[in-house]
XYZ file of C-alpha atoms in Angstrom:
491
model
C -68.435 -36.637 43.564
C -69.087 -37.494 47.211
C -66.482 -38.689 49.713
C -67.844 -42.243 49.647
C -67.222 -42.509 45.923
C -63.689 -41.177 46.389
C -62.963 -43.726 49.129
C -64.388 -46.598 47.066
C -62.282 -45.578 44.088
C -59.186 -45.255 46.254
C -59.746 -48.699 47.766
C -60.440 -50.202 44.360
C -57.294 -48.614 42.931
C -55.224 -49.858 45.873
C -56.510 -53.408 45.539
C -56.039 -53.376 41.769
C -52.493 -52.046 42.032
C -51.587 -54.597 44.690
C -52.897 -57.536 42.662
C -51.278 -56.238 39.514
C -47.806 -55.719 40.939
C -47.428 -58.229 43.727
C -50.081 -60.936 43.301
C -49.950 -61.613 39.605
C -51.374 -64.960 38.474
C -48.761 -67.587 37.681
C -47.487 -67.520 34.140
C -46.319 -70.537 32.215
C -43.604 -70.749 29.652
C -43.986 -72.458 26.331
C -42.547 -75.613 27.807
C -45.270 -75.784 30.448
C -42.906 -75.206 33.403
C -44.300 -72.865 36.019
C -42.356 -69.650 36.578
C -41.605 -68.719 40.209
C -43.986 -66.106 41.624
C -42.335 -63.179 43.388
C -43.457 -62.816 46.997
C -44.874 -59.488 48.128
C -42.050 -58.047 50.231
C -43.045 -54.355 50.067
C -45.645 -52.969 52.451
C -46.977 -49.442 52.785
C -46.364 -47.806 56.163
C -49.748 -46.779 57.553
C -48.824 -45.582 61.035
C -46.564 -42.547 60.647
C -46.730 -41.293 64.219
C -43.204 -42.443 65.045
C -41.734 -40.974 61.858
C -43.425 -37.588 61.672
C -41.283 -34.542 61.008
C -44.175 -32.370 62.235
C -46.895 -33.509 64.561
C -50.190 -33.809 62.729
C -48.567 -33.918 59.306
C -49.641 -36.542 56.785
C -48.345 -37.233 53.259
C -50.458 -35.655 50.550
C -52.232 -33.124 52.773
C -53.092 -29.686 51.441
C -50.010 -27.434 51.832
C -50.268 -24.397 54.043
C -52.353 -23.375 57.050
C -55.565 -21.446 56.443
C -56.115 -18.918 59.254
C -59.695 -18.330 58.118
C -60.647 -21.798 59.359
C -60.763 -22.875 62.989
C -58.682 -26.002 62.370
C -56.321 -24.313 59.903
C -57.612 -26.581 57.152
C -56.099 -29.653 58.820
C -58.057 -31.692 61.319
C -54.884 -33.402 62.542
C -52.807 -30.225 62.862
C -51.215 -29.610 66.248
C -52.399 -26.241 67.512
C -49.873 -24.668 69.903
C -51.154 -22.575 72.767
C -49.175 -20.233 74.979
C -49.738 -17.027 76.883
C -48.021 -14.672 74.485
C -46.520 -11.311 75.250
C -47.462 -9.003 72.376
C -45.957 -5.541 71.976
C -47.582 -3.083 69.559
C -45.358 -0.144 68.609
C -47.043 2.624 66.579
C -44.829 5.533 65.626
C -44.405 8.486 63.328
C -41.758 11.174 63.036
C -43.204 13.109 65.981
C -45.079 10.540 68.088
C -44.743 6.984 69.405
C -47.100 4.726 71.319
C -46.242 1.332 72.876
C -48.816 -1.137 74.171
C -48.336 -4.491 75.913
C -51.122 -6.981 75.219
C -51.975 -10.591 75.931
C -53.744 -13.021 73.608
C -57.308 -11.828 74.176
C -56.372 -8.140 74.248
C -54.578 -8.485 70.909
C -57.666 -9.977 69.261
C -59.739 -7.030 70.423
C -57.020 -4.541 69.490
C -56.875 -5.746 65.880
C -60.583 -5.015 65.470
C -59.906 -1.300 65.922
C -58.863 0.825 62.930
C -55.289 2.026 62.822
C -54.985 5.722 63.828
C -54.261 8.140 60.992
C -51.167 9.523 62.666
C -49.443 6.116 62.636
C -46.887 5.930 59.824
C -45.335 2.580 60.787
C -46.471 -0.290 63.024
C -44.462 -3.054 64.652
C -46.203 -6.105 66.122
C -43.743 -8.099 68.215
C -45.012 -11.466 69.483
C -43.192 -13.498 72.122
C -44.503 -17.064 71.980
C -46.374 -19.158 69.431
C -50.099 -19.610 69.983
C -52.705 -20.580 67.414
C -55.247 -17.967 68.527
C -52.693 -15.162 68.067
C -51.429 -16.522 64.742
C -54.975 -16.936 63.505
C -56.009 -13.391 64.503
C -52.960 -11.733 62.905
C -53.169 -13.971 59.843
C -56.767 -12.972 59.205
C -56.105 -9.299 59.931
C -53.112 -9.020 57.581
C -54.164 -11.738 55.087
C -50.949 -13.688 55.572
C -50.341 -16.382 52.992
C -51.116 -19.926 54.122
C -47.668 -21.215 53.108
C -45.969 -18.555 55.217
C -48.209 -19.378 58.195
C -47.277 -23.050 57.844
C -43.583 -22.148 57.881
C -44.191 -19.982 60.943
C -45.778 -22.852 62.875
C -43.151 -25.399 61.821
C -40.299 -24.496 64.165
C -37.841 -26.737 62.314
C -37.925 -24.888 59.015
C -34.994 -23.682 56.986
C -33.891 -20.062 56.827
C -35.288 -18.293 53.771
C -37.014 -15.219 52.347
C -40.252 -15.598 50.350
C -42.244 -12.942 48.509
C -46.031 -12.940 48.322
C -48.576 -10.543 46.897
C -49.042 -8.360 49.969
C -46.081 -9.243 52.186
C -42.600 -10.699 52.395
C -41.779 -13.544 54.757
C -38.345 -13.968 56.366
C -37.365 -16.955 58.479
C -34.032 -17.201 60.284
C -32.408 -18.680 63.385
C -31.542 -16.752 66.536
C -28.583 -17.997 68.603
C -27.537 -16.639 71.957
C -25.622 -17.527 75.123
C -27.536 -18.534 78.211
C -26.286 -19.063 81.771
C -27.152 -22.458 83.185
C -27.769 -21.054 86.657
C -31.458 -20.419 87.208
C -31.996 -17.030 88.962
C -35.241 -18.317 90.474
C -33.304 -20.868 92.486
C -31.581 -18.057 94.385
C -34.842 -16.536 95.636
C -35.133 -19.098 98.423
C -31.561 -19.914 99.347
C -32.467 -20.505 102.977
C -34.252 -23.729 102.127
C -32.048 -26.765 101.590
C -31.995 -28.158 98.096
C -30.738 -31.554 96.974
C -27.625 -31.416 94.824
C -28.509 -31.359 91.143
C -27.862 -34.544 89.246
C -25.804 -34.724 86.067
C -27.371 -32.672 83.362
C -30.287 -31.433 85.475
C -29.548 -27.782 84.756
C -29.477 -28.411 81.046
C -32.729 -30.308 81.232
C -34.382 -27.403 83.029
C -32.981 -24.983 80.488
C -34.138 -26.669 77.328
C -36.444 -28.955 75.666
C -39.970 -28.254 74.725
C -41.445 -31.721 75.254
C -42.918 -33.532 72.311
C -46.634 -34.281 72.286
C -47.256 -37.269 74.482
C -50.328 -38.707 72.812
C -52.661 -38.414 69.874
C -56.302 -37.935 70.745
C -58.792 -38.103 67.892
C -56.012 -37.471 65.427
C -54.968 -34.205 67.137
C -51.560 -33.939 68.757
C -51.851 -32.930 72.399
C -48.976 -31.211 74.159
C -49.190 -31.692 77.901
C -47.283 -28.470 78.550
C -48.987 -26.360 75.880
C -50.764 -24.238 78.470
C -47.570 -23.335 80.250
C -46.817 -19.637 80.422
C -43.080 -20.211 80.767
C -41.317 -20.284 77.378
C -39.231 -23.384 76.897
C -35.804 -23.058 75.337
C -33.871 -25.440 73.145
C -30.134 -25.842 73.168
C -28.327 -25.856 69.870
C -28.248 -29.653 70.081
C -32.046 -29.847 70.406
C -32.668 -27.363 67.597
C -32.961 -29.190 64.251
C -31.880 -32.305 66.156
C -31.496 -35.731 64.612
C -33.957 -38.498 65.557
C -31.163 -40.156 67.561
C -32.163 -38.958 71.032
C -29.301 -40.656 72.979
C -26.777 -38.943 70.737
C -28.447 -35.557 71.281
C -28.494 -36.023 75.046
C -24.846 -37.104 75.132
C -23.699 -34.115 73.079
C -25.762 -31.815 75.279
C -24.384 -33.230 78.543
C -20.785 -32.922 77.285
C -21.122 -29.564 75.559
C -17.943 -27.551 75.160
C -19.506 -24.651 77.087
C -20.738 -26.796 79.968
C -17.546 -26.288 82.005
C -18.279 -22.554 82.039
C -21.923 -23.077 82.952
C -23.027 -21.701 79.622
C -25.205 -23.067 76.863
C -26.138 -21.944 73.369
C -29.883 -21.729 72.835
C -31.463 -21.447 69.406
C -34.934 -20.574 68.208
C -36.756 -19.769 65.027
C -37.711 -16.184 64.215
C -40.401 -15.394 61.633
C -40.760 -11.873 60.239
C -43.554 -10.541 58.017
C -42.969 -7.299 56.119
C -46.347 -6.195 54.791
C -47.240 -3.809 51.999
C -48.905 -1.340 54.424
C -45.601 -0.551 56.195
C -46.079 -3.005 59.054
C -43.597 -5.462 60.568
C -44.816 -8.574 62.384
C -42.165 -10.591 64.231
C -42.780 -13.935 65.949
C -40.293 -15.225 68.524
C -40.423 -18.435 70.510
C -39.049 -16.870 73.702
C -36.450 -14.154 72.999
C -38.554 -11.212 71.846
C -37.380 -9.016 74.734
C -33.728 -9.432 73.777
C -34.470 -7.932 70.365
C -37.191 -5.517 71.404
C -35.323 -3.548 74.079
C -32.464 -2.108 71.949
C -34.783 -1.288 69.045
C -37.297 0.449 71.308
C -34.437 2.502 72.713
C -33.696 3.718 69.206
C -37.348 4.359 68.377
C -37.933 6.485 71.470
C -35.252 8.899 70.285
C -36.661 11.232 67.552
C -33.198 11.842 66.114
C -32.437 8.254 65.061
C -32.598 7.192 61.434
C -35.004 4.404 62.342
C -37.479 6.864 63.831
C -37.102 9.561 61.183
C -37.531 7.200 58.264
C -40.707 5.436 59.537
C -39.630 2.671 57.188
C -40.831 -0.863 57.929
C -38.084 -2.384 55.788
C -35.460 -0.526 57.835
C -37.143 -1.814 61.001
C -36.813 -5.328 59.585
C -33.130 -4.650 59.020
C -32.789 -3.555 62.648
C -34.370 -6.806 63.877
C -32.049 -8.886 61.704
C -29.069 -6.861 62.867
C -29.803 -7.597 66.545
C -30.317 -11.304 65.802
C -26.981 -11.568 63.992
C -25.148 -9.558 66.667
C -26.424 -11.915 69.374
C -24.343 -14.666 67.753
C -21.083 -12.740 68.232
C -20.741 -13.566 71.986
C -21.355 -17.217 71.125
C -18.545 -17.201 68.605
C -16.271 -15.414 71.096
C -16.984 -18.041 73.756
C -16.001 -20.849 71.401
C -12.843 -18.938 70.424
C -11.884 -18.635 74.099
C -12.452 -22.337 74.722
C -10.434 -23.458 71.713
C -7.619 -21.213 72.930
C -7.647 -22.816 76.388
C -7.571 -26.329 74.930
C -4.691 -25.329 72.663
C -2.663 -24.059 75.620
C -3.363 -27.277 77.533
C -2.163 -29.369 74.614
C 1.003 -27.313 74.164
C 1.940 -26.905 77.840
C 0.471 -29.846 79.757
C 0.683 -32.412 76.997
C -1.932 -34.160 74.884
C -4.713 -36.344 76.213
C -7.344 -38.505 74.555
C -10.108 -36.611 76.393
C -8.962 -33.454 74.656
C -9.687 -35.020 71.278
C -13.235 -35.847 72.409
C -13.763 -32.304 73.661
C -12.458 -30.928 70.390
C -14.770 -33.158 68.375
C -17.836 -31.977 70.330
C -16.722 -28.348 70.030
C -16.232 -28.709 66.275
C -19.679 -30.295 65.918
C -21.311 -27.396 67.762
C -19.441 -24.782 65.758
C -20.320 -26.469 62.458
C -23.996 -26.507 63.401
C -23.839 -22.865 64.395
C -22.269 -22.067 61.039
C -25.160 -23.771 59.220
C -27.532 -21.321 60.904
C -25.452 -18.223 60.134
C -24.596 -18.887 56.507
C -28.201 -18.863 55.139
C -28.699 -15.374 56.549
C -26.191 -14.138 53.972
C -28.424 -15.443 51.180
C -31.472 -13.863 52.818
C -29.755 -10.474 52.972
C -28.693 -10.670 49.332
C -32.235 -11.639 48.329
C -33.737 -8.672 50.175
C -31.196 -6.255 48.719
C -32.066 -7.408 45.205
C -35.683 -6.265 45.767
C -34.795 -2.690 46.622
C -36.883 0.053 45.001
C -34.338 2.336 43.305
C -36.926 4.963 42.298
C -37.646 5.593 45.986
C -34.670 7.962 46.174
C -36.338 10.369 43.758
C -39.319 10.940 46.049
C -39.619 13.655 48.671
C -40.146 12.606 52.309
C -43.923 13.093 52.384
C -44.448 11.200 49.138
C -42.128 8.445 50.335
C -44.091 8.009 53.574
C -47.341 7.949 51.611
C -46.024 5.275 49.249
C -44.771 3.155 52.148
C -48.317 2.955 53.545
C -49.962 2.343 50.162
C -50.715 -1.406 49.797
C -51.001 -1.001 46.022
C -47.283 -0.194 45.867
C -46.422 -3.650 47.199
C -43.595 -4.474 49.579
C -40.986 -1.720 49.374
C -37.315 -2.244 50.212
C -35.843 1.218 50.335
C -32.283 1.945 49.191
C -31.431 3.019 52.752
C -32.436 -0.439 53.982
C -30.371 -2.109 51.264
C -27.371 -0.026 52.282
C -27.660 -0.835 55.993
C -28.222 -4.507 55.240
C -24.659 -4.444 53.953
C -23.537 -3.856 57.530
C -25.498 -6.907 58.689
C -23.908 -8.892 55.874
C -20.448 -7.838 57.063
C -21.239 -9.159 60.536
C -22.445 -12.460 59.065
C -19.266 -12.852 57.029
C -17.109 -12.014 60.044
C -18.877 -14.569 62.237
C -18.780 -17.204 59.512
C -15.046 -16.720 58.908
C -14.282 -16.893 62.626
C -16.350 -20.047 63.001
C -14.503 -21.600 60.076
C -11.170 -20.742 61.749
C -12.358 -22.352 65.002
C -13.364 -25.507 63.137
C -10.013 -25.635 61.343
C -8.152 -25.070 64.623
C -10.108 -27.896 66.265
C -9.256 -30.276 63.422
C -5.578 -29.266 63.567
C -5.491 -29.754 67.336
C -7.005 -33.237 66.995
C -4.226 -34.078 64.531
C -1.644 -32.590 66.905
C -2.963 -34.630 69.843
C -2.783 -37.923 67.971
C 0.555 -37.092 66.319
C 2.091 -36.153 69.672
C 0.756 -39.301 71.355
C 2.076 -41.343 68.429
C 5.474 -39.642 68.801
C 5.558 -40.517 72.518
C 4.711 -44.112 71.694
C 7.433 -44.212 69.075
C 9.956 -42.910 71.603
C 8.894 -45.575 74.083
C 9.225 -48.260 71.426
C 12.668 -46.900 70.562
C 13.834 -47.273 74.172
C 12.401 -50.778 74.348
C 14.166 -51.643 71.121
C 17.514 -50.417 72.481
C 17.028 -52.457 75.642
C 16.119 -55.479 73.556
C 19.253 -55.101 71.415
C 21.460 -54.847 74.524
C 20.029 -57.915 76.198
C 19.496 -59.976 73.071
C 22.969 -61.710 73.164
C 22.527 -62.557 76.850
C 19.056 -63.853 76.133
C 20.429 -66.041 73.386
C 23.227 -67.423 75.548
C 20.998 -68.160 78.534
C 18.453 -69.721 76.299
C 21.010 -71.831 74.467
C 22.931 -73.072 77.484
C 19.847 -73.415 79.596
C 18.595 -76.311 77.511
C 17.935 -79.384 79.651
C 18.604 -82.483 77.542
C 21.326 -85.116 77.040
C 23.792 -85.559 75.495
C 25.065 -81.980 75.624
C 28.897 -82.034 75.085
C 29.319 -78.306 75.530
C 27.957 -78.454 79.089
C 30.283 -81.326 79.960
C 33.313 -79.299 78.785
C 32.922 -76.960 81.721
C 32.689 -73.261 82.261
C 35.629 -72.533 79.975
C 33.351 -72.516 76.945
C 31.546 -69.555 78.409
């Protein structure tokens, strides 16, 4: 069946359905009276550009992104481009090799066979670019659904299992100073004072595509080599842009020239003992401490040559980066509490507390799913792996026919990551509860002050009420008034 036949059938079906449901011929009752015809009040939305959750997405399109095709299988798909920083870490128990590559160098590197001495490989990608995603997806045969989740930077945290790899998606949160170090390089030149919110605007906000050209979303800044960050308000933000901007400008951390930035992290754990991690901009923050461990031959991470344990190490760093954020919010809620108790309540404090509680609740929604991810990974552990000697274990880890292996050691150390998640979640819940209690305290204290004022006014009113009555009664100006004629003795 050719495309023309499909289009004709679709148009015919649309016209038939419309006439059947909304333009039915008038029917007549037995008495001959004409029944009222219902007007067609329902219309199908054709232009979805203003309502798209993902640029280039259309209802009913084939799910997933096919890396074997130049357009990913979607002619309208937005193809991100960035100059990525790719780190390839090959290591064994007695050797390690680290290479820094760009987009083109990575494509050429993947064409080479992996050396025999390599027992585990880590591909760490900083930035999202279609050419890099396509090359790695073809090389490792990544599932099209996982690639789609990788490219959609507003996805939910989860762990999926495919035939030759596992896919883990989670949110990284970290503190960021609002001061730009680059501004200090040329302090001798005068600079205009920054306007309200200018530092936050420079910090955040990957701009949305500005136009659609031939059905393909074009991002005017897609060729930029500088990674753009998103504050926690811009990450998974609501369509209400003014609300997002207001919350961002009045963030609880703004007074300390801090901001919380969030980004999506996608991790592939393949069946050939390889880890592929995609970061939007924070790969170095995770890469440096893990490389420090890998360069030491005595660490468990290096001795095991276990890709699942390397995945645990990446998740551990991501979760630990949220601890300073939680500590900052704890410090701020403590300062506001002292102000309320010592300086007295103020309406502005209630607004600050509301914004702080909103930020903490959003942070908690990003931490809590990681607990489910950890439990899911631990359930897939391979218990029989403990019975194998070291050489056999290393051989099985690199055997694709064995599937994705989660070793018992990884499952055990994931328990430590889970403890950190629970600790952060509990502390965030306490901060939220403290903020709600302080809001109640502010309004209750203000209400108590108002009640005291009303009490004093009531006492004054009671004291002066008899005099008010007398002056009002004897101040009446009409005749006859016998009491006034009797003289002052009546008073």
